[in-house]
PDB file of C-alpha atoms in Angstrom:
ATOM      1  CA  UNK A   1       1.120 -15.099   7.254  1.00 79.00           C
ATOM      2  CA  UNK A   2       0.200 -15.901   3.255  1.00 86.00           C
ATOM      3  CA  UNK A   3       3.217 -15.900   1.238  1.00 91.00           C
ATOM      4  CA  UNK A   4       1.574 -12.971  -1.012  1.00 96.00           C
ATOM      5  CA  UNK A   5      -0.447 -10.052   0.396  1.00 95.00           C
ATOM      6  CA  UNK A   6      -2.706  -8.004  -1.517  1.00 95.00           C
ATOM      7  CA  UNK A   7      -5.901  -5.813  -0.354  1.00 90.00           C
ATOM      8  CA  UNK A   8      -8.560  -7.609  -2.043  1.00 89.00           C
ATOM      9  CA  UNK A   9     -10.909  -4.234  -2.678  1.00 88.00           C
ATOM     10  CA  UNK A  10     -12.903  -3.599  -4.614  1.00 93.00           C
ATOM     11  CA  UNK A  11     -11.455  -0.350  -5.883  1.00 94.00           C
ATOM     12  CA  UNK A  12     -14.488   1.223  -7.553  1.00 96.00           C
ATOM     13  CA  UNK A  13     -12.335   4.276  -9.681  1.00 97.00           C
ATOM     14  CA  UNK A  14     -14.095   6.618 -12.295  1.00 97.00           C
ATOM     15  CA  UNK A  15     -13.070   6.241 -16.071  1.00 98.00           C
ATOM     16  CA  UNK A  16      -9.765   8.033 -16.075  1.00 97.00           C
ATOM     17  CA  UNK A  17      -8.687   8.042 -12.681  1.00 97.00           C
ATOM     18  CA  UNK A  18      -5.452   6.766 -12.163  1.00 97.00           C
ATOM     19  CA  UNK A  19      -5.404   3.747  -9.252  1.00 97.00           C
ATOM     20  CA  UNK A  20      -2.507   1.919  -7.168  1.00 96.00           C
ATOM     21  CA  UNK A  21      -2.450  -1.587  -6.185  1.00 94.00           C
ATOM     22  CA  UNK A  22       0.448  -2.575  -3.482  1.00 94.00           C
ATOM     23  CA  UNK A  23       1.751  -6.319  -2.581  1.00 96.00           C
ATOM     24  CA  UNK A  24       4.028  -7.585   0.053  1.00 96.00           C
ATOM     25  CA  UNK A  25       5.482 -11.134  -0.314  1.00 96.00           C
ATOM     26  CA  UNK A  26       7.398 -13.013   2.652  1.00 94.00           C
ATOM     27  CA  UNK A  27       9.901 -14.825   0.975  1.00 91.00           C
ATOM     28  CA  UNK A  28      13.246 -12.550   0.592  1.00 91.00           C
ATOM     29  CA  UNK A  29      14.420 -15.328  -2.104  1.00 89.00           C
ATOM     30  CA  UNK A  30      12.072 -14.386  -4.456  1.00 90.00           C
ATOM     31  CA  UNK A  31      13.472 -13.813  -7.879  1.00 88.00           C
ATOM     32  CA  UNK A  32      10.566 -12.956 -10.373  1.00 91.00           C
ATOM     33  CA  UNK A  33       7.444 -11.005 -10.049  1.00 94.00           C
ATOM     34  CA  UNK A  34       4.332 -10.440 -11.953  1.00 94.00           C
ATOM     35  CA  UNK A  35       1.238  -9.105 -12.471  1.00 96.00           C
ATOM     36  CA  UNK A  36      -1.794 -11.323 -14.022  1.00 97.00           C
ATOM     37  CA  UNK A  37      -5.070 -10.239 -14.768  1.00 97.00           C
ATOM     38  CA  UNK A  38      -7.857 -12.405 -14.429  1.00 96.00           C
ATOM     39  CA  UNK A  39     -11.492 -11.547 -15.900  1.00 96.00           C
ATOM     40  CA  UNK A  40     -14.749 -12.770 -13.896  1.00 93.00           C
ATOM     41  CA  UNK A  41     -14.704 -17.158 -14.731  1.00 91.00           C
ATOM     42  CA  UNK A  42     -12.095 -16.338 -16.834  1.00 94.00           C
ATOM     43  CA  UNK A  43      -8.275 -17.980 -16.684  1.00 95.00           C
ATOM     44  CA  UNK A  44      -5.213 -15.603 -15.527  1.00 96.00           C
ATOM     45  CA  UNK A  45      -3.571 -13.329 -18.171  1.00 95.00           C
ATOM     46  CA  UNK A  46      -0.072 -11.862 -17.449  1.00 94.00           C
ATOM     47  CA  UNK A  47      -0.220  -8.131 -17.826  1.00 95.00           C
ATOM     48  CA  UNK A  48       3.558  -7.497 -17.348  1.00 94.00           C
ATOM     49  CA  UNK A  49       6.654  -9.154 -15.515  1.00 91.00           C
ATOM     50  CA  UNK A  50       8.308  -6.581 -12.997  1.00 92.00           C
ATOM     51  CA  UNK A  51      11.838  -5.431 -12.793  1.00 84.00           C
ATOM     52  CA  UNK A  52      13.821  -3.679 -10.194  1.00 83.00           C
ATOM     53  CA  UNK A  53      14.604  -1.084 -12.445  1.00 84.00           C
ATOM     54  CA  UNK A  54      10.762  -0.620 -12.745  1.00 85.00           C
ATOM     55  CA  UNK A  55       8.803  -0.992 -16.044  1.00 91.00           C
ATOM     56  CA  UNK A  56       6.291   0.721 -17.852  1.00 93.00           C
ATOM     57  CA  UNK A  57       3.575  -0.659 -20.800  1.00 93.00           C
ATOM     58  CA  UNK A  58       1.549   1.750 -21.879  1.00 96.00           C
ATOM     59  CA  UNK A  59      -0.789   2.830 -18.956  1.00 97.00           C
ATOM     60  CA  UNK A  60       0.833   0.496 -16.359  1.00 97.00           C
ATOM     61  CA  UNK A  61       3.940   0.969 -14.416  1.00 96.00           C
ATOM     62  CA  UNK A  62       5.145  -1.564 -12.202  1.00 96.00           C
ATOM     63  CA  UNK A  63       7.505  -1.285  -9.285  1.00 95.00           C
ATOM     64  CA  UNK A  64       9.422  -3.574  -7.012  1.00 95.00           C
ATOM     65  CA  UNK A  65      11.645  -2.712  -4.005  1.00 93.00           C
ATOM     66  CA  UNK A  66      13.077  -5.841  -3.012  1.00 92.00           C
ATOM     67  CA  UNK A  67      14.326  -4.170   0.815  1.00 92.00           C
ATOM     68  CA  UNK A  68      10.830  -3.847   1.262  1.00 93.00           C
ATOM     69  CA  UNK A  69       9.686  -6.903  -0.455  1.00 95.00           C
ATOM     70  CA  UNK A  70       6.786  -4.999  -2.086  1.00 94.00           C
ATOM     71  CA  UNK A  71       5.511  -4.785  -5.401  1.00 96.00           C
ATOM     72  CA  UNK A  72       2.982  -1.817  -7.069  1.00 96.00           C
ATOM     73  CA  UNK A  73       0.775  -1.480 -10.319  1.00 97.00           C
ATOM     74  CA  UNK A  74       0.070   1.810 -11.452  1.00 97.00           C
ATOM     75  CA  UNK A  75      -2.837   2.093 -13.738  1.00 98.00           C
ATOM     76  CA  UNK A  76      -2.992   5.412 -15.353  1.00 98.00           C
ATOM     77  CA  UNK A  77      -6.348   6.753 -17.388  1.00 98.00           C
ATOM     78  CA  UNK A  78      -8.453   3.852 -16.583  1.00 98.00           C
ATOM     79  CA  UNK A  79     -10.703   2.280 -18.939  1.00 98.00           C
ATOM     80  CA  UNK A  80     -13.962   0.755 -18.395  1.00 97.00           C
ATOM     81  CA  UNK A  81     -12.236  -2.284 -20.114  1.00 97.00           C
ATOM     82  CA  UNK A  82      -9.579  -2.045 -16.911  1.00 98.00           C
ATOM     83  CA  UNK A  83     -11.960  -4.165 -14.653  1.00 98.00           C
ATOM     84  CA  UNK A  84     -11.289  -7.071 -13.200  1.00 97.00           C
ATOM     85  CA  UNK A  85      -9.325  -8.935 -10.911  1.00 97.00           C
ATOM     86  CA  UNK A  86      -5.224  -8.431 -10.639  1.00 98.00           C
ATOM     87  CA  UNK A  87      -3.233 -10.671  -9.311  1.00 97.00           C
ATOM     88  CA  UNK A  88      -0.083 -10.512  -7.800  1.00 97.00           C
ATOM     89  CA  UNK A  89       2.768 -13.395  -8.575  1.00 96.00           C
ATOM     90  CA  UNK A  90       6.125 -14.163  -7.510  1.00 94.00           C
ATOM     91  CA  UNK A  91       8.300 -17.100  -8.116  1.00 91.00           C
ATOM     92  CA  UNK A  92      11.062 -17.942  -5.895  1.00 85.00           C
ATOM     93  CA  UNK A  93      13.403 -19.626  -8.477  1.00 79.00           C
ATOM     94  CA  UNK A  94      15.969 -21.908  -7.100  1.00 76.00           C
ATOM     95  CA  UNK A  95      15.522 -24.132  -9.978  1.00 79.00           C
ATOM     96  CA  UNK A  96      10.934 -24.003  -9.288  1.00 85.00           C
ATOM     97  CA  UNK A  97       9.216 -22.613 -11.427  1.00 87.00           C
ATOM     98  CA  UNK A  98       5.585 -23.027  -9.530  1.00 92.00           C
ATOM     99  CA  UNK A  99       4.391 -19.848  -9.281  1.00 94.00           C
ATOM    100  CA  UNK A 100       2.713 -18.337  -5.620  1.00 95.00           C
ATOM    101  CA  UNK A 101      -0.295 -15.997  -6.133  1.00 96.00           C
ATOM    102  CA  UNK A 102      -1.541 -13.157  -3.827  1.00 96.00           C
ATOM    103  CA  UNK A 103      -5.618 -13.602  -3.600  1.00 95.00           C
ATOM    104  CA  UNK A 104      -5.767 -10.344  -5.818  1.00 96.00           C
ATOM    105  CA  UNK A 105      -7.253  -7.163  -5.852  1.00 96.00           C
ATOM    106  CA  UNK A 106     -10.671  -6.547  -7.087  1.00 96.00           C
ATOM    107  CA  UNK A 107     -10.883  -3.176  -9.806  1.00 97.00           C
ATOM    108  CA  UNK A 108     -14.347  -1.841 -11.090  1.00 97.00           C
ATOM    109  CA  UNK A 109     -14.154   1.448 -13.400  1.00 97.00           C
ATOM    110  CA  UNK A 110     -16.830   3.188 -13.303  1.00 96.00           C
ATOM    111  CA  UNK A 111     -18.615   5.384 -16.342  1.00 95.00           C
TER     112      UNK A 111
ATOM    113  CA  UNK B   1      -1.821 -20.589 -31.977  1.00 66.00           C
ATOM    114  CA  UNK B   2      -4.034 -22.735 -30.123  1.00 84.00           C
ATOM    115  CA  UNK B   3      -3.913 -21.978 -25.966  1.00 94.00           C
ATOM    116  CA  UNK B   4      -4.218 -24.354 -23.205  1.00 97.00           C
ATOM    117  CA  UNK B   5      -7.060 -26.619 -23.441  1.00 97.00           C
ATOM    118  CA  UNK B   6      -8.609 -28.445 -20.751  1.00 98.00           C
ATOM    119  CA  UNK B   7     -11.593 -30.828 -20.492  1.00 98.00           C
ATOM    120  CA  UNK B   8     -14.394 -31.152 -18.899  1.00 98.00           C
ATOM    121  CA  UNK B   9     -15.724 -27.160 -18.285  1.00 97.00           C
ATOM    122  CA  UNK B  10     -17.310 -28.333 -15.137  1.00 97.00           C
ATOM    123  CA  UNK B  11     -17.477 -31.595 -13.078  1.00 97.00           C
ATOM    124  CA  UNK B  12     -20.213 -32.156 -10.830  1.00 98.00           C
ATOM    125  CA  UNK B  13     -19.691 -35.471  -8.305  1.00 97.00           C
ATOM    126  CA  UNK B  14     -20.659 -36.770  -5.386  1.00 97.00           C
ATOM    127  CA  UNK B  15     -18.264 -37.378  -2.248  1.00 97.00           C
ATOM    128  CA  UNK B  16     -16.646 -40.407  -2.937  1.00 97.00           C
ATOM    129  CA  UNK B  17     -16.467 -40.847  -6.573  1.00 97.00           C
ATOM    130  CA  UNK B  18     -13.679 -40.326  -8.752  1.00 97.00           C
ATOM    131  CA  UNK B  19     -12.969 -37.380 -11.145  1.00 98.00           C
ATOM    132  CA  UNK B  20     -10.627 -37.631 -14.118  1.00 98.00           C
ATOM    133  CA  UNK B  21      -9.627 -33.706 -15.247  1.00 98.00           C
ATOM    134  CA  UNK B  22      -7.377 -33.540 -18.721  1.00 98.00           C
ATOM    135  CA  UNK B  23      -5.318 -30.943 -19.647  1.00 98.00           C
ATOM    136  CA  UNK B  24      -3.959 -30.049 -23.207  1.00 97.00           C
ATOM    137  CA  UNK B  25      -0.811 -27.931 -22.792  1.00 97.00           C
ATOM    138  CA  UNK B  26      -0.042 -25.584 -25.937  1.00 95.00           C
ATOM    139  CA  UNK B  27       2.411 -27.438 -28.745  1.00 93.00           C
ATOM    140  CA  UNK B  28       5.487 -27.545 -28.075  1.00 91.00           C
ATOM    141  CA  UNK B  29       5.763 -26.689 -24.254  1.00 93.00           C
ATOM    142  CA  UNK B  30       7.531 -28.997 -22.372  1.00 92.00           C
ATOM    143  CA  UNK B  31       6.219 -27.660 -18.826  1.00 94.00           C
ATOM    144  CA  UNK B  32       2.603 -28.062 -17.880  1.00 96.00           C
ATOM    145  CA  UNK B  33       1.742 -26.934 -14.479  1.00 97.00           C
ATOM    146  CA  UNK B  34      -1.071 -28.034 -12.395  1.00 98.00           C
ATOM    147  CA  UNK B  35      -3.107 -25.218 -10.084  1.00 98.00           C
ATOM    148  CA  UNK B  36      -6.016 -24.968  -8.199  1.00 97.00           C
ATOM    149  CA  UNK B  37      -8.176 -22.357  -6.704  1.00 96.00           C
ATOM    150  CA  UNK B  38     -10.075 -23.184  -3.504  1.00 94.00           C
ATOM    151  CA  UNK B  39     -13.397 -21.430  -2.279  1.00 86.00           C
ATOM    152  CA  UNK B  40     -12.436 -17.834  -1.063  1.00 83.00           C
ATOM    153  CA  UNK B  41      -8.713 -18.614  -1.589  1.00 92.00           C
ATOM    154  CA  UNK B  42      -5.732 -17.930  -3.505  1.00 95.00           C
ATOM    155  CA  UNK B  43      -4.839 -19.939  -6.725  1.00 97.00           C
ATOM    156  CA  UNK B  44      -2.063 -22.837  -5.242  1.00 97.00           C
ATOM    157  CA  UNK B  45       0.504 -24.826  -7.175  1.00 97.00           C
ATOM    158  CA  UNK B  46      -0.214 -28.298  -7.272  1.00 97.00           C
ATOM    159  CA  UNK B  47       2.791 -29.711  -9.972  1.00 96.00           C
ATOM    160  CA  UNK B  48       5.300 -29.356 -12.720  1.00 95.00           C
ATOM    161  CA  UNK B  49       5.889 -31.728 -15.629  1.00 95.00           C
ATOM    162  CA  UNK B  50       8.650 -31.215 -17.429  1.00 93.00           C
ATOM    163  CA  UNK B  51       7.922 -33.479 -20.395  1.00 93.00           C
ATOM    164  CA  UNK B  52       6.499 -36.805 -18.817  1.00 94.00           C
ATOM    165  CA  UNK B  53       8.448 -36.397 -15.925  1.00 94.00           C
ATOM    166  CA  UNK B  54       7.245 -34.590 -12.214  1.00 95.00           C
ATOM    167  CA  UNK B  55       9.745 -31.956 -11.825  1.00 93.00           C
ATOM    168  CA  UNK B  56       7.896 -30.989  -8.388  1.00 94.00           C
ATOM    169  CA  UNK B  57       5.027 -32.324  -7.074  1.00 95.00           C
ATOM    170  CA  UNK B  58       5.297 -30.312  -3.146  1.00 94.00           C
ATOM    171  CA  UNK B  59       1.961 -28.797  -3.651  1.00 95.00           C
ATOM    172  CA  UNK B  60      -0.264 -31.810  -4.231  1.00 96.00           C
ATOM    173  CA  UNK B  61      -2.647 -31.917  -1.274  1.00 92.00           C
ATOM    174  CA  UNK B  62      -2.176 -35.905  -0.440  1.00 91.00           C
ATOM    175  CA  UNK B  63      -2.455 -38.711  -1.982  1.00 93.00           C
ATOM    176  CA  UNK B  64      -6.174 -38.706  -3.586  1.00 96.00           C
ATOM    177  CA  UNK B  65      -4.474 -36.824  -6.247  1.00 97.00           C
ATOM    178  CA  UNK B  66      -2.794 -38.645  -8.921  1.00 97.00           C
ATOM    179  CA  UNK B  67      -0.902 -36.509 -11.903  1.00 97.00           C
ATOM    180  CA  UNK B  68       0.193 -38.352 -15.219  1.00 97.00           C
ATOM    181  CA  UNK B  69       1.495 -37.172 -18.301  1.00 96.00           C
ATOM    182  CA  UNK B  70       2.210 -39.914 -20.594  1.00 86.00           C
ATOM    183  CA  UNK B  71       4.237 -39.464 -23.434  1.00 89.00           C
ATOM    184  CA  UNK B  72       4.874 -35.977 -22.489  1.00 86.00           C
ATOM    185  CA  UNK B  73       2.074 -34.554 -24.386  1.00 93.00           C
ATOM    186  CA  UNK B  74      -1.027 -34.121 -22.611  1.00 97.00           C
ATOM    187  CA  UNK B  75      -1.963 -34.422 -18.305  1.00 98.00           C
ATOM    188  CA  UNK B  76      -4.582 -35.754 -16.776  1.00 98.00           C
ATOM    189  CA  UNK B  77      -5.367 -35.099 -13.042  1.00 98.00           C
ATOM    190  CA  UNK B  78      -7.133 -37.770 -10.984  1.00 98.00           C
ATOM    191  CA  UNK B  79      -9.262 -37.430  -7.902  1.00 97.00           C
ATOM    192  CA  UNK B  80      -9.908 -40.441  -5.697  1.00 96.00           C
ATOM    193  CA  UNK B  81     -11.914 -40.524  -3.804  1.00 96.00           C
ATOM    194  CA  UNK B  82     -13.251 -37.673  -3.867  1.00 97.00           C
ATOM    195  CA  UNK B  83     -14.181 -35.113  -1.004  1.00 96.00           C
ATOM    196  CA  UNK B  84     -15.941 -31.801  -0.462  1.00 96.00           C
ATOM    197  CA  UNK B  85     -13.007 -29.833   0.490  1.00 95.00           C
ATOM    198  CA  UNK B  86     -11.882 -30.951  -3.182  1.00 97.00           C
ATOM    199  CA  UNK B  87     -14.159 -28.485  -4.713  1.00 97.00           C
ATOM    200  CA  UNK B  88     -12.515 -25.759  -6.609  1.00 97.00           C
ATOM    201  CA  UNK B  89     -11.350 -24.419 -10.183  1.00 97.00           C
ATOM    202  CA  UNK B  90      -8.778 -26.460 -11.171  1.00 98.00           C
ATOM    203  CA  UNK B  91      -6.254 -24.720 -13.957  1.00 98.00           C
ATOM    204  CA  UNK B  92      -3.821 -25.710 -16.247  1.00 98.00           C
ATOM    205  CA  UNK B  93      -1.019 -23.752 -17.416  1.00 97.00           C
ATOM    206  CA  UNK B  94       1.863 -24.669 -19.875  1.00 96.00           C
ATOM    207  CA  UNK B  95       5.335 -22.838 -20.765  1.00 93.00           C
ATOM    208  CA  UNK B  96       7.977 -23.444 -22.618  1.00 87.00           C
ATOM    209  CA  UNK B  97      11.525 -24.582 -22.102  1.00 74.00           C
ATOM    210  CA  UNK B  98      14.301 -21.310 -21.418  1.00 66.00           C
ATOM    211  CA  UNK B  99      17.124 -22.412 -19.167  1.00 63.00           C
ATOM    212  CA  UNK B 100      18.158 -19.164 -18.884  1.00 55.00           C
ATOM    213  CA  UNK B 101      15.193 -17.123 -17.970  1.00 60.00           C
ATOM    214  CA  UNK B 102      11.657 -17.233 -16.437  1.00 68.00           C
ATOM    215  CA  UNK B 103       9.439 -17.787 -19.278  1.00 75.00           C
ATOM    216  CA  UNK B 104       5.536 -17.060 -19.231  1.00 86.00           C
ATOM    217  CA  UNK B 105       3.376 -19.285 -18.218  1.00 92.00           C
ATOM    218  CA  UNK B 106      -0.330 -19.835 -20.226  1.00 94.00           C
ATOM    219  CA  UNK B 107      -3.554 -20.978 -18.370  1.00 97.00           C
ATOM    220  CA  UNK B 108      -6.074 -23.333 -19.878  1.00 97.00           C
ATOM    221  CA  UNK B 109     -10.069 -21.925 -19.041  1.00 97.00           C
ATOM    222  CA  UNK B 110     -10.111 -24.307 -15.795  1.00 97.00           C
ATOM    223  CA  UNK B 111     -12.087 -27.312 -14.755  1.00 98.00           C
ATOM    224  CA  UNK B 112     -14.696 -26.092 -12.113  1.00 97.00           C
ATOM    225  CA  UNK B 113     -15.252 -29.094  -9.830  1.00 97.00           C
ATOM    226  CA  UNK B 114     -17.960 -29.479  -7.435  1.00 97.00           C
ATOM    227  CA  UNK B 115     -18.558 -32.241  -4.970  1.00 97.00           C
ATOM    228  CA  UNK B 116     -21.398 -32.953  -3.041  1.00 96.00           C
TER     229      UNK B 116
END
């Protein structure tokens, strides 16, 4: 079983749909959790760290239930510019600080 | 600011030769990370520098792989010999130093490697 679990897509949305991508991760020690972007050839970005309280920037929202050990990204109003890859990241702290990626989730708004 | 650098863009070898990637972290971060992203798999941890010391070196594959960081600044990341199962994008990523939080990490471009 991977550590991180993410249905790779593609989600093909129209330009202001509103689209949900879901991640499971195995390890119940887990202490941080992200969200990176990465473009087509193009390094990873982080889009936004996620709390247990949830958090919101802008048209994102992210969620995490640690009973479930799942994580969400809500993109609301999607933008042609919205495409590409997003990956989801947890660390397990403990004193590491490597960082264990899902094999992310493909997005492609459409016009 | 200047990001995370990292040299060569792409590295094409044959099995058996030996590949030298370098990494320059972004001033001032003390940790620079080594990752790598295998054909039709998720990006892995390799290692952790912090400064010119390994912190935690539990995802380098085996010993073909040698990290360095001399004098704390920049990292290189040896392969030798190389082999085809090697081939991959290869990515940097540097943070700074918060004891009391997670901090962000940055990611160089990536070296694409290809052996043959």
């Amino acid at each position: 079983r991977k550590e991180v679990e993410q249905d790779p897509g593609p989600f093909n949305v129209p330009e202001g749909a509103t689209v949900a991508f879901n991640c499971t991760y195995s390890n119940s020690a887990s202490q941080s959790f992200f969200w990176y972007r990465q473009d087509c050839r193009k390094e990873p970005k982080l889009l936004m760290s996620v709390y247990s309280s949830g958090n919101e920037d802008g048209r994102f929202t992210a969620q995490l239930n640690r009973a479930s050990q799942y994580i969400s990204l809500l993109i609301r109003d999607s933008k042609l510019s919205d495409s590409a890859t997003y990956l989801c990241v947890v660390n397990i702290g403990t004193g590491r600080r490597a960082l264990t990626f899902g094999s992310g989730t493909r997005l492609q708004v459409q016009p | 600011e200047a990001g995370v650098t990292q040299f060569p863009s792409h590295s094409v070898i044959e099995k058996g030769q030996t590949v030298t990637l370098r990494c320059d972290p972004i001033s001032g971060h003390d940790n620079l990370y080594w990752y790598r992203r295998v054909m039709g798999k998720e990006i892995k941890f390799l290692l952790h520098f912090v400064k010119e010391s390994k912190q935690d070196e539990s995802g380098m594959p085996n010993n073909r792989f040698l990290a360095e960081r001399t004098g704390g600044t920049y990292s290189t990341l040896k392969v030798q010999p190389a082999e085809l199962e090697d081939s991959g994008v290869y990515f940097c990523a540097s943070s700074q130093v918060v004891l009391s939080s997670y901090n962000e990490q940055f990611f160089g471009p990536g070296t694409r490697l290809t052996v043959l």
